Coordinates of C-alpha atoms in Angstrom, one line a residue:
Chain A
M1 CA -33.2 -12.4 -27.7
E2 CA -32.4 -10.8 -31.0
F3 CA -29.0 -9.9 -29.4
I4 CA -28.3 -13.5 -28.2
E5 CA -29.2 -14.8 -31.7
A6 CA -26.8 -12.3 -33.2
I7 CA -23.9 -13.6 -31.0
F8 CA -24.4 -17.1 -32.5
N9 CA -25.2 -16.0 -36.0
H10 CA -22.6 -13.3 -36.7
T11 CA -18.9 -13.9 -36.2
F12 CA -18.2 -10.2 -35.4
M13 CA -20.8 -10.4 -32.6
L14 CA -19.3 -13.6 -31.2
Y15 CA -15.8 -12.0 -31.2
A16 CA -17.3 -8.9 -29.5
F17 CA -18.8 -11.1 -26.9
L18 CA -15.6 -12.9 -26.2
A19 CA -13.6 -9.6 -26.1
C20 CA -16.0 -8.4 -23.4
L21 CA -15.4 -11.5 -21.3
L22 CA -11.6 -11.3 -21.7
A23 CA -11.6 -7.6 -20.9
S24 CA -13.9 -8.1 -17.9
V25 CA -11.7 -10.6 -16.2
V26 CA -8.6 -8.4 -16.1
S27 CA -10.6 -5.2 -15.5
G28 CA -11.9 -6.8 -12.3
V29 CA -8.6 -8.1 -11.1
I30 CA -6.4 -5.1 -11.9
G31 CA -9.2 -2.6 -11.3
T32 CA -9.3 -3.8 -7.7
Y33 CA -5.6 -2.8 -7.2
V34 CA -6.1 0.5 -9.1
V35 CA -8.9 1.5 -6.8
T36 CA -7.4 0.3 -3.5
R37 CA -3.9 1.6 -4.3
K38 CA -5.5 4.9 -5.6
I39 CA -3.7 5.0 -8.9
T40 CA -6.6 5.8 -11.1
Y41 CA -4.8 8.9 -12.4
I42 CA -1.8 6.8 -13.3
A43 CA -4.0 4.3 -15.2
G44 CA -5.5 7.3 -17.0
A45 CA -2.1 8.6 -18.0
I46 CA -1.0 5.2 -19.3
A47 CA -4.3 4.9 -21.3
H48 CA -3.9 8.2 -23.0
S49 CA -0.2 7.8 -23.8
V50 CA -1.2 4.6 -25.7
L51 CA -2.4 6.8 -28.6
G52 CA 1.2 7.7 -29.2
G53 CA 2.2 4.1 -29.7
M54 CA -0.8 3.3 -31.8
G55 CA -0.2 6.4 -34.0
I56 CA 3.4 5.5 -34.6
A57 CA 2.7 1.9 -35.3
H58 CA -0.1 2.8 -37.7
Y59 CA 2.1 5.3 -39.4
F60 CA 4.9 2.8 -40.1
A61 CA 2.4 0.1 -41.1
V62 CA 1.0 2.4 -43.8
V63 CA 4.1 4.3 -44.9
N64 CA 6.6 1.4 -44.9
E65 CA 3.9 -1.2 -45.6
W66 CA 4.8 -3.2 -42.5
T67 CA 1.4 -4.9 -42.5
W68 CA 2.5 -7.1 -39.5
L69 CA 2.7 -4.0 -37.3
H70 CA -0.6 -4.0 -35.6
P71 CA -1.5 -0.8 -33.8
L72 CA -2.0 -2.8 -30.6
Y73 CA 1.7 -3.7 -30.6
G74 CA 2.4 0.0 -30.5
A75 CA -0.2 0.3 -27.8
I76 CA 1.6 -2.3 -25.7
A77 CA 5.0 -0.7 -26.1
A78 CA 3.7 2.8 -25.3
A79 CA 1.7 1.6 -22.2
V80 CA 4.7 -0.4 -20.8
I81 CA 7.1 2.5 -21.4
S82 CA 4.8 4.9 -19.7
A83 CA 4.3 2.5 -16.8
V84 CA 8.1 2.1 -16.3
I85 CA 8.7 5.9 -16.5
I86 CA 6.0 6.6 -13.9
A87 CA 7.2 3.8 -11.6
L88 CA 10.8 5.0 -11.7
V89 CA 9.8 8.7 -11.1
S90 CA 7.6 7.6 -8.2
I91 CA 10.3 5.5 -6.7
R92 CA 13.1 8.1 -7.1
A93 CA 11.3 11.3 -6.3
K94 CA 7.8 11.1 -4.8
E95 CA 6.9 14.8 -5.0
R96 CA 7.4 15.1 -8.8
E97 CA 5.1 12.1 -9.6
D98 CA 2.0 14.3 -10.3
S99 CA 3.5 16.5 -13.0
V100 CA 5.2 13.6 -14.7
I101 CA 1.9 11.7 -14.9
G102 CA 0.2 14.8 -16.4
A103 CA 3.1 15.2 -18.9
I104 CA 2.9 11.6 -20.0
W105 CA -0.8 11.8 -20.4
A106 CA -0.6 14.8 -22.8
I107 CA 2.6 14.0 -24.6
G108 CA 1.4 10.5 -25.5
M109 CA -1.8 11.9 -27.0
A110 CA 0.1 14.7 -28.8
I111 CA 2.6 12.3 -30.5
G112 CA -0.4 10.1 -31.5
L113 CA -2.2 12.9 -33.1
L114 CA 0.9 14.1 -35.0
F115 CA 1.6 10.7 -36.4
I116 CA -2.1 10.2 -37.3
S117 CA -2.1 13.5 -39.2
M118 CA 1.2 12.5 -41.0
T119 CA -0.2 9.1 -42.0
P120 CA -1.4 9.3 -45.7
G121 CA -4.9 8.4 -46.5
Y122 CA -8.2 8.6 -44.7
N123 CA -7.6 7.6 -41.0
E124 CA -11.0 6.6 -39.8
E125 CA -9.2 4.3 -37.3
L126 CA -8.5 7.3 -35.1
M127 CA -12.1 7.3 -33.9
S128 CA -11.9 3.6 -33.0
Y129 CA -8.7 4.1 -31.0
L130 CA -10.3 6.9 -29.0
F131 CA -13.7 5.5 -28.4
G132 CA -13.2 1.8 -29.2
N133 CA -15.0 -0.3 -31.7
I134 CA -15.6 -3.7 -30.3
L135 CA -17.4 -4.8 -33.5
M136 CA -14.0 -4.6 -35.4
V137 CA -12.3 -7.1 -33.1
N138 CA -10.8 -9.9 -35.1
Q139 CA -9.1 -13.2 -34.3
T140 CA -5.6 -11.7 -34.0
D141 CA -6.9 -9.2 -31.4
L142 CA -8.6 -12.0 -29.5
L143 CA -5.4 -14.1 -29.4
L144 CA -3.4 -11.1 -28.2
M145 CA -6.0 -10.4 -25.5
V146 CA -5.8 -14.1 -24.3
I147 CA -2.0 -13.8 -24.0
L148 CA -2.2 -10.5 -22.1
D149 CA -5.0 -11.9 -19.9
A150 CA -2.8 -14.9 -19.1
I151 CA 0.2 -12.8 -18.2
V152 CA -1.8 -10.5 -15.8
I153 CA -3.6 -13.4 -14.1
I154 CA -0.5 -15.5 -13.6
F155 CA 1.3 -12.4 -12.1
V156 CA -1.5 -11.7 -9.7
F157 CA -1.8 -15.4 -8.7
F158 CA 1.8 -15.6 -7.7
F159 CA 2.2 -12.2 -6.1
Y160 CA -1.3 -11.8 -4.5
N161 CA 0.0 -11.5 -0.9
Q162 CA 2.8 -9.2 -1.9
L163 CA 0.5 -7.0 -4.0
Q164 CA -2.0 -6.7 -1.1
A165 CA 0.7 -5.7 1.3
V166 CA 2.2 -3.1 -1.0
C167 CA -1.2 -1.6 -1.7
F168 CA -2.2 -1.6 2.0
D169 CA 1.0 -0.5 3.7
E170 CA 4.1 -0.2 1.5
E171 CA 6.6 0.8 4.3
F172 CA 5.6 -2.2 6.4
A173 CA 5.9 -4.5 3.4
R174 CA 9.4 -3.2 2.8
I175 CA 10.5 -3.9 6.3
R176 CA 9.1 -7.4 6.0
G177 CA 11.4 -8.0 3.1
V178 CA 9.1 -7.5 0.2
R179 CA 10.8 -5.8 -2.8
T180 CA 8.2 -3.1 -2.9
N181 CA 9.6 -1.1 -5.7
L182 CA 9.7 -4.1 -8.0
I183 CA 6.2 -5.1 -7.0
Y184 CA 5.0 -1.6 -7.7
L185 CA 6.7 -1.5 -11.1
L186 CA 5.2 -4.9 -12.0
L187 CA 1.8 -3.7 -10.9
L188 CA 2.0 -0.7 -13.2
I189 CA 3.1 -2.9 -16.1
A190 CA 0.1 -5.2 -15.4
T191 CA -2.1 -2.1 -15.3
A192 CA -0.6 -1.1 -18.7
L193 CA -1.4 -4.4 -20.3
T194 CA -4.9 -4.3 -18.8
V195 CA -5.4 -0.9 -20.3
V196 CA -4.4 -2.1 -23.7
I197 CA -7.0 -5.0 -23.4
L198 CA -9.7 -2.6 -22.4
I199 CA -8.9 -0.1 -25.2
T200 CA -10.1 -2.7 -27.7
V201 CA -13.4 -2.7 -26.0
V202 CA -14.2 0.9 -25.0
G203 CA -11.3 3.0 -26.4
I204 CA -8.7 5.2 -24.8
I205 CA -10.9 7.9 -23.4
L206 CA -13.4 5.5 -21.6
V207 CA -10.9 3.0 -20.2
I208 CA -10.7 4.5 -16.8
A209 CA -14.5 4.0 -16.2
L210 CA -14.4 0.3 -17.1
L211 CA -11.3 -0.2 -15.0
T212 CA -12.5 1.5 -11.8
L213 CA -16.3 1.5 -11.7
P214 CA -16.8 -2.3 -11.2
A215 CA -14.1 -2.4 -8.6
A216 CA -15.4 0.7 -6.8
I217 CA -18.9 -0.9 -6.6
A218 CA -17.6 -4.3 -5.6
G219 CA -15.3 -2.9 -2.8
R220 CA -18.4 -1.9 -0.9
F221 CA -19.7 -5.4 -0.5
T222 CA -16.6 -7.6 -0.2
R223 CA -14.3 -8.5 2.7
N224 CA -11.0 -9.1 1.0
L225 CA -9.3 -8.5 -2.3
W226 CA -10.0 -11.7 -4.1
Q227 CA -13.7 -11.4 -3.4
T228 CA -13.5 -7.9 -4.7
M229 CA -11.8 -9.2 -7.9
I230 CA -14.4 -11.9 -8.5
L231 CA -17.4 -9.6 -7.9
S232 CA -15.8 -6.8 -9.9
S233 CA -15.1 -9.1 -12.8
S234 CA -18.7 -10.3 -12.7
L235 CA -20.0 -6.8 -12.7
A236 CA -17.8 -5.9 -15.6
V237 CA -19.2 -8.8 -17.6
I238 CA -22.8 -7.7 -16.8
F239 CA -22.0 -4.1 -17.7
S240 CA -20.2 -4.8 -20.9
I241 CA -22.6 -7.4 -22.2
T242 CA -25.6 -5.3 -21.3
G243 CA -24.0 -2.3 -23.0
L244 CA -23.1 -4.4 -26.0
G245 CA -26.7 -5.6 -26.3
L246 CA -28.0 -2.1 -25.9
S247 CA -25.8 -0.8 -28.6
Y248 CA -26.8 -3.7 -30.9
I249 CA -30.5 -3.2 -30.5
A250 CA -30.5 0.6 -30.5
N251 CA -27.7 0.9 -33.1
L252 CA -25.5 3.0 -30.8
P253 CA -21.7 3.0 -30.4
S254 CA -20.7 0.1 -28.1
G255 CA -18.0 1.8 -25.9
P256 CA -20.2 4.7 -24.6
S257 CA -23.1 2.3 -24.1
I258 CA -21.0 0.0 -21.8
I259 CA -19.8 3.0 -19.8
V260 CA -23.3 4.5 -19.4
V261 CA -24.6 1.1 -18.1
A262 CA -21.6 0.9 -15.6
G263 CA -22.0 4.6 -14.6
F264 CA -25.7 4.1 -14.1
F265 CA -25.2 1.3 -11.6
Y266 CA -22.5 3.2 -9.8
L267 CA -24.6 6.3 -9.3
L268 CA -27.5 4.2 -8.3
L269 CA -25.4 2.7 -5.6
I270 CA -24.1 6.0 -4.4
I271 CA -27.5 7.7 -4.1
S272 CA -29.2 4.8 -2.4
P273 CA -27.4 4.1 0.9
R274 CA -30.0 1.6 1.8
L275 CA -28.6 -0.8 -0.8
T276 CA -25.1 -0.7 0.8
G277 CA -26.5 -1.1 4.3
S278 CA -24.1 1.5 5.7
I279 CA -25.2 5.1 6.3
K280 CA -22.4 7.3 7.4
Chain B
M1 CA 19.8 1.5 33.1
N2 CA 19.1 -1.5 35.3
D3 CA 21.7 -2.9 37.6
N4 CA 22.3 -6.2 35.9
I5 CA 23.4 -4.6 32.7
E6 CA 26.4 -6.8 32.2
Q7 CA 24.4 -10.0 31.9
K8 CA 22.0 -8.5 29.4
K9 CA 22.3 -8.9 25.6
R10 CA 22.7 -5.7 23.7
L11 CA 20.1 -5.5 20.8
I12 CA 20.7 -2.1 19.4
K13 CA 23.9 -0.1 19.4
I14 CA 23.9 3.4 18.0
E15 CA 27.3 5.2 17.9
N16 CA 27.9 8.8 17.1
V17 CA 25.1 8.9 14.5
S18 CA 24.3 12.0 12.6
F19 CA 21.6 12.4 9.9
S20 CA 20.2 15.1 7.6
Y21 CA 17.5 14.8 4.9
N22 CA 19.0 17.6 2.9
K23 CA 22.5 16.5 2.3
T24 CA 23.6 19.7 0.6
K25 CA 22.7 22.0 3.5
Y26 CA 24.2 21.5 6.9
D27 CA 20.8 20.7 8.4
L28 CA 21.1 17.9 10.9
V29 CA 18.0 16.2 12.2
L30 CA 20.1 14.0 14.5
K31 CA 23.6 14.9 15.8
D32 CA 26.1 12.6 17.4
V33 CA 23.5 10.3 18.8
N34 CA 24.5 7.4 21.1
L35 CA 22.0 4.9 22.3
S36 CA 21.9 1.3 23.3
V37 CA 18.9 -0.9 23.8
Y38 CA 19.3 -4.1 25.8
Q39 CA 17.3 -7.3 26.1
N40 CA 14.0 -6.8 27.9
D41 CA 14.3 -3.0 27.9
F42 CA 11.2 -0.9 27.6
I43 CA 12.2 2.4 26.2
W44 CA 10.0 5.4 25.5
I45 CA 11.3 7.9 23.0
V46 CA 9.8 11.3 23.4
G47 CA 10.5 14.7 21.9
P48 CA 8.9 17.6 20.0
N49 CA 7.6 17.2 16.5
G50 CA 10.4 17.4 14.0
G51 CA 12.9 16.6 16.9
G52 CA 14.0 13.4 15.1
K53 CA 12.0 10.6 16.8
S54 CA 10.7 9.1 13.6
T55 CA 14.1 9.6 11.9
L56 CA 15.8 7.6 14.7
M57 CA 13.3 4.8 14.2
K58 CA 13.8 4.7 10.4
L59 CA 17.5 4.5 11.0
I60 CA 17.1 1.5 13.3
L61 CA 14.8 -0.1 10.7
G62 CA 17.3 0.5 8.0
L63 CA 14.9 2.6 5.9
I64 CA 17.5 5.3 5.8
K65 CA 21.2 5.3 6.3
P66 CA 23.2 7.6 8.7
D67 CA 25.5 10.3 7.2
K68 CA 28.0 9.6 10.0
G69 CA 28.4 7.0 12.7
K70 CA 27.3 3.4 13.0
I71 CA 24.2 1.5 13.8
S72 CA 24.1 -2.2 14.5
V73 CA 21.0 -4.2 15.4
F74 CA 21.6 -7.8 16.7
N75 CA 25.2 -7.2 15.7
E76 CA 24.1 -6.9 12.1
K77 CA 23.4 -4.1 9.7
P78 CA 19.8 -2.8 10.2
V79 CA 18.6 -3.9 6.7
K80 CA 19.6 -7.5 7.5
A81 CA 18.4 -7.4 11.1
R82 CA 15.0 -6.0 10.4
K83 CA 13.4 -9.3 9.7
R84 CA 13.8 -9.9 13.5
I85 CA 12.1 -6.6 14.4
G86 CA 8.4 -6.3 14.8
Y87 CA 7.3 -2.8 13.6
M88 CA 4.1 -1.0 14.2
P89 CA 3.7 2.2 12.1
Q90 CA 1.4 5.2 12.9
H91 CA -2.1 4.0 12.2
V92 CA -3.1 7.3 10.5
Q93 CA -1.3 6.2 7.4
L94 CA -3.7 3.4 6.7
D95 CA -6.7 3.4 4.4
H96 CA -9.5 2.1 6.8
N97 CA -11.8 1.4 3.9
F98 CA -9.4 -1.1 2.4
P99 CA -11.2 -4.4 1.9
V100 CA -9.1 -6.5 4.2
T101 CA -9.7 -8.6 7.3
V102 CA -8.0 -8.7 10.6
M103 CA -6.4 -12.0 9.7
D104 CA -5.2 -10.7 6.3
I105 CA -3.5 -7.8 8.0
T106 CA -1.9 -10.0 10.7
L107 CA -0.5 -12.3 8.0
M108 CA 1.3 -9.4 6.4
G109 CA 3.7 -9.8 9.3
R110 CA 4.7 -13.2 7.8
L111 CA 5.7 -11.9 4.3
D112 CA 9.4 -12.8 4.7
K113 CA 9.6 -15.6 2.2
P114 CA 12.7 -17.3 0.9
I115 CA 11.7 -16.7 -2.8
G116 CA 9.4 -13.8 -2.1
I117 CA 6.2 -15.2 -3.7
G118 CA 3.4 -17.6 -3.1
P119 CA 0.7 -18.2 -0.5
Y120 CA 0.9 -18.3 3.3
S121 CA 1.8 -21.6 4.9
T122 CA 0.1 -23.4 7.8
E123 CA 2.9 -22.2 10.1
D124 CA 2.3 -18.6 9.0
K125 CA -1.4 -18.9 9.9
E126 CA -0.5 -20.5 13.2
A127 CA 1.9 -17.7 14.0
A128 CA -0.8 -15.1 13.1
N129 CA -3.3 -16.9 15.4
I130 CA -0.9 -16.8 18.3
A131 CA -0.1 -13.1 17.6
L132 CA -3.9 -12.3 17.6
K133 CA -4.3 -14.2 20.9
Q134 CA -1.5 -12.2 22.5
V135 CA -3.4 -9.0 21.9
N136 CA -6.8 -10.5 22.7
L137 CA -8.1 -10.1 19.1
F138 CA -8.4 -13.7 18.1
Q139 CA -12.2 -13.7 18.1
Y140 CA -12.1 -10.7 15.7
A141 CA -10.0 -12.5 13.0
K142 CA -12.7 -12.3 10.4
K143 CA -13.7 -8.7 11.0
L144 CA -12.9 -6.0 8.5
L145 CA -10.5 -3.2 9.4
K146 CA -13.3 -0.6 9.2
E147 CA -15.3 -2.6 11.8
L148 CA -12.7 -2.1 14.5
S149 CA -12.5 0.6 17.2
G150 CA -9.5 2.8 17.6
G151 CA -8.0 0.7 20.4
Q152 CA -8.6 -2.6 18.4
V153 CA -6.8 -1.2 15.4
R154 CA -3.7 -0.5 17.6
R155 CA -3.9 -4.0 19.0
L156 CA -4.2 -5.4 15.4
L157 CA -1.1 -3.5 14.3
I158 CA 0.8 -4.9 17.3
A159 CA -0.4 -8.4 16.4
R160 CA 0.9 -7.8 12.8
A161 CA 4.2 -6.7 14.3
L162 CA 4.3 -9.8 16.5
A163 CA 3.4 -12.3 13.7
C164 CA 7.1 -12.5 12.6
E165 CA 8.0 -13.7 16.1
P166 CA 10.4 -10.8 16.7
E167 CA 13.0 -10.2 19.3
L168 CA 12.4 -6.5 19.4
L169 CA 9.2 -4.5 19.0
I170 CA 9.3 -0.9 17.6
L171 CA 6.1 1.0 18.0
D172 CA 5.4 4.5 16.5
E173 CA 2.8 6.4 18.4
P174 CA 0.8 3.4 19.6
T175 CA -1.3 5.5 22.0
A176 CA -2.0 8.7 19.9
N177 CA -5.7 9.8 20.1
L178 CA -6.7 7.1 22.6
D179 CA -8.5 7.8 25.8
R180 CA -6.8 6.8 29.1
V181 CA -8.9 3.7 29.7
V182 CA -8.1 2.2 26.3
E183 CA -4.5 3.3 26.7
K184 CA -4.3 1.5 30.0
D185 CA -5.5 -1.8 28.3
L186 CA -2.8 -1.3 25.6
F187 CA -0.1 -0.9 28.2
E188 CA -1.2 -4.0 30.0
I189 CA -0.6 -6.0 26.8
L190 CA 2.7 -4.3 26.2
K191 CA 3.8 -5.0 29.8
K192 CA 3.1 -8.7 29.3
L193 CA 4.9 -8.7 25.9
N194 CA 7.9 -7.0 27.6
E195 CA 8.5 -10.1 29.7
H196 CA 10.1 -11.8 26.6
L197 CA 10.6 -8.9 24.2
A198 CA 12.4 -5.6 24.2
I199 CA 10.1 -2.7 23.3
V200 CA 11.0 0.7 21.9
M201 CA 8.2 3.1 21.6
V202 CA 7.8 6.6 20.2
S203 CA 5.3 9.0 21.6
H204 CA 5.0 12.8 21.9
D205 CA 3.1 12.5 25.1
P206 CA 6.1 13.2 27.4
A207 CA 4.4 14.1 30.6
F208 CA 3.3 10.7 32.0
V209 CA 5.0 7.5 31.6
S210 CA 3.6 4.2 32.7
E211 CA 5.3 2.7 35.7
F212 CA 7.0 -0.2 33.9
V213 CA 8.9 1.9 31.3
H214 CA 12.6 1.7 32.2
N215 CA 14.1 4.6 30.3
V216 CA 12.8 7.7 28.7
V217 CA 14.9 8.8 25.7
C218 CA 14.4 12.5 24.8
V219 CA 15.2 13.2 21.2
N220 CA 15.6 16.8 20.0
Q221 CA 18.5 16.7 17.5
T222 CA 20.6 15.3 20.3
V223 CA 19.6 12.5 22.7
A224 CA 19.3 12.5 26.5
I225 CA 18.5 9.4 28.5
H226 CA 16.4 9.6 31.7
P227 CA 15.8 6.7 34.1
T228 CA 12.2 7.0 35.2
S229 CA 11.8 7.9 38.9
V230 CA 8.7 7.7 40.9
M231 CA 7.2 11.1 41.6
E232 CA 3.9 12.3 42.9
R233 CA 2.5 8.9 42.5
E234 CA -0.6 9.5 44.6
Y235 CA -1.6 12.6 42.8
I236 CA -1.4 11.1 39.3
G237 CA -2.9 7.9 40.5
E238 CA -5.9 9.9 41.6
L239 CA -6.1 11.6 38.3
Y240 CA -5.9 8.6 36.0
G241 CA -6.9 5.8 38.3
T242 CA -3.5 4.0 37.7
S243 CA 0.0 4.4 38.9
M244 CA 2.2 6.5 36.7
R245 CA 5.7 7.8 36.7
V246 CA 6.7 11.4 36.0
V247 CA 9.8 12.3 34.2
R248 CA 11.4 15.6 34.9
H249 CA 13.1 16.7 31.8
D250 CA 12.8 20.4 32.0
K251 CA 16.4 20.7 33.0
H252 CA 18.0 19.3 29.9
Q253 CA 15.4 21.0 27.7
H254 CA 16.9 24.2 28.8
E255 CA 20.3 22.8 27.7
H256 CA 18.8 22.1 24.3
E257 CA 17.6 25.6 24.0
K258 CA 20.9 27.1 25.0
R259 CA 22.6 24.9 22.3
D260 CA 20.1 26.1 19.6

C-alpha cells in the first residue's frame, strides 16, 4: 500500500512506474524474438556496446557543454551501429559472427570506460548506466521511451508474419520471396532500440535478464508468437513492478530487485515440472 | 525417360553446370551436370554424402549460382521461378520447441506478397487449408509443432510446400529416420500429388525405390540417370510388405571411382 501511495504522491515514483510499463511492452515483444531466434548473445553484445555511446555522449555534453546531448542519444547511436555491424557480418560470413559479437561487446565497454575516465568531474552516472536507476527517469526519458516503443511496435505489427518465418526457417522464407537479410537487420535494430529502453530501467549489465526471462517463461505456456508476446509483456510488468515495490519498501537498488524477482519465477518454473504440465 | 517425352513440358533444364564452394581452389562439387525434369516426372536424386545432392537442389532453387553452365526453371532464372516451386527442407534444421501451430507453419508457404508485408488474406488461409487436407493433416491445424509425430512433421512440411500452389515440388530427405510403415504412407501421398505435380526428391537411401519413381538420378560430382527397372519384386515385397523397385547402379559407381 505504501508503495502504491508513493506512485501517486511522488512524481519520481510515477515516472518509474510508467518507465516499467513502457519497458515491459517492448521487452515482451522483442524478447519473444530474441528467445525464439536464439540471439541472446547478440542482444548482450548490443547492450554492453551501448556504454561506449553513452560515455562519448556524456563526455561531449560535459566538455563542450552540449547540454542537449543526452547520454541516451549516444546509447541509441551505439546500439544501432552495433546491430548493423553484427547483421552485416552475419549475412556476409556466418562463421565469423561469434568473434565479432564478442569484440563488439568488449570494445564498446572499453570505449565507454575510457571516455568516462576522461570526463572531468565526479561521474556518479557511471553506476546508473551499468545497473540502471529507474528513480532518476525524467520526462525527457519517458518521451524518448514512448517514441522508441512506438517504432518497435509498428515494425512488429507490419512484419509479424515475415519475422516469424525468418525466425523459424530462414532459408524457406527466402525461397518464398521474403527479404530475409533485411528483416534480420531490422530485427537487430529493433532489438537495439529495445535494449536502450530497458537500460533506463535495469542498466546495461542486467538488460539480458529482463529481455529473455519473461519470454522464456511465456514460451512454455503459449501456442504462437503473439500469445507469447502478450504473456511475456504481462510477466515483465509483474516482475518490474514487484521489483520496484520491493526496492522502495526495503530501500534496495531497483534494477537488481527486478531481476531477482524475474529470476526467482524462472527458476521456480524450471524446478517444478508439475507447473508446466510437461515432464520430459 | 517416358515414351511420350515430346508432348511433355520441360520444367527444369540444367546444361553443363559446374559448381564449387571454394572458388580459389579447383574443388568442384558438381562437374558438367546435365539434367532435365519434365511435367509429371517423379525423380529421386541419390548419392553419397558430400556428393552434391543438396548443392544441386540449391542451384535449382537459386540459392547459389553456378560457376559455369546454365540453369532454367520454367524457362526463367531460378531466382524468379522459385515462387512456383514448393520446397521442403530437411526437418532436422527446425526448432521443434518454437511456439508455432501447424496452421502458422503451413501459412509460411503463402509469404509471397506484392509489397512484402501485412497479414494473410482469406485466400491464403483457404490455400493452407487445402494443402493440409492434401496431406491428411487438416484436423491437426491447431496443434503445436512439438505435438506432432515424425511422420506428421514431414507431412506438415509438404503441406507448407504445397500452400503456394506450386507446379514443382522439391523435397530434401523427406523419409530420413522414418520407419517403413510411415514411409509408405508418405509415398502414397506423394504418389497422389504426382498426378498433377512434378516431384524431385533427394534421399541417400539408394537401395530401394518405390515403384512409381520414374528416374533415379545419381549425383557424385557428375550425374548419371537410371530409369527404374522392376527387379526381384517378390523378394522385396515380402521383406517390406509393398512392391518396390531396385536400381542397379553398381556399374556406374565403378566408373565414378575410376574417374576419381
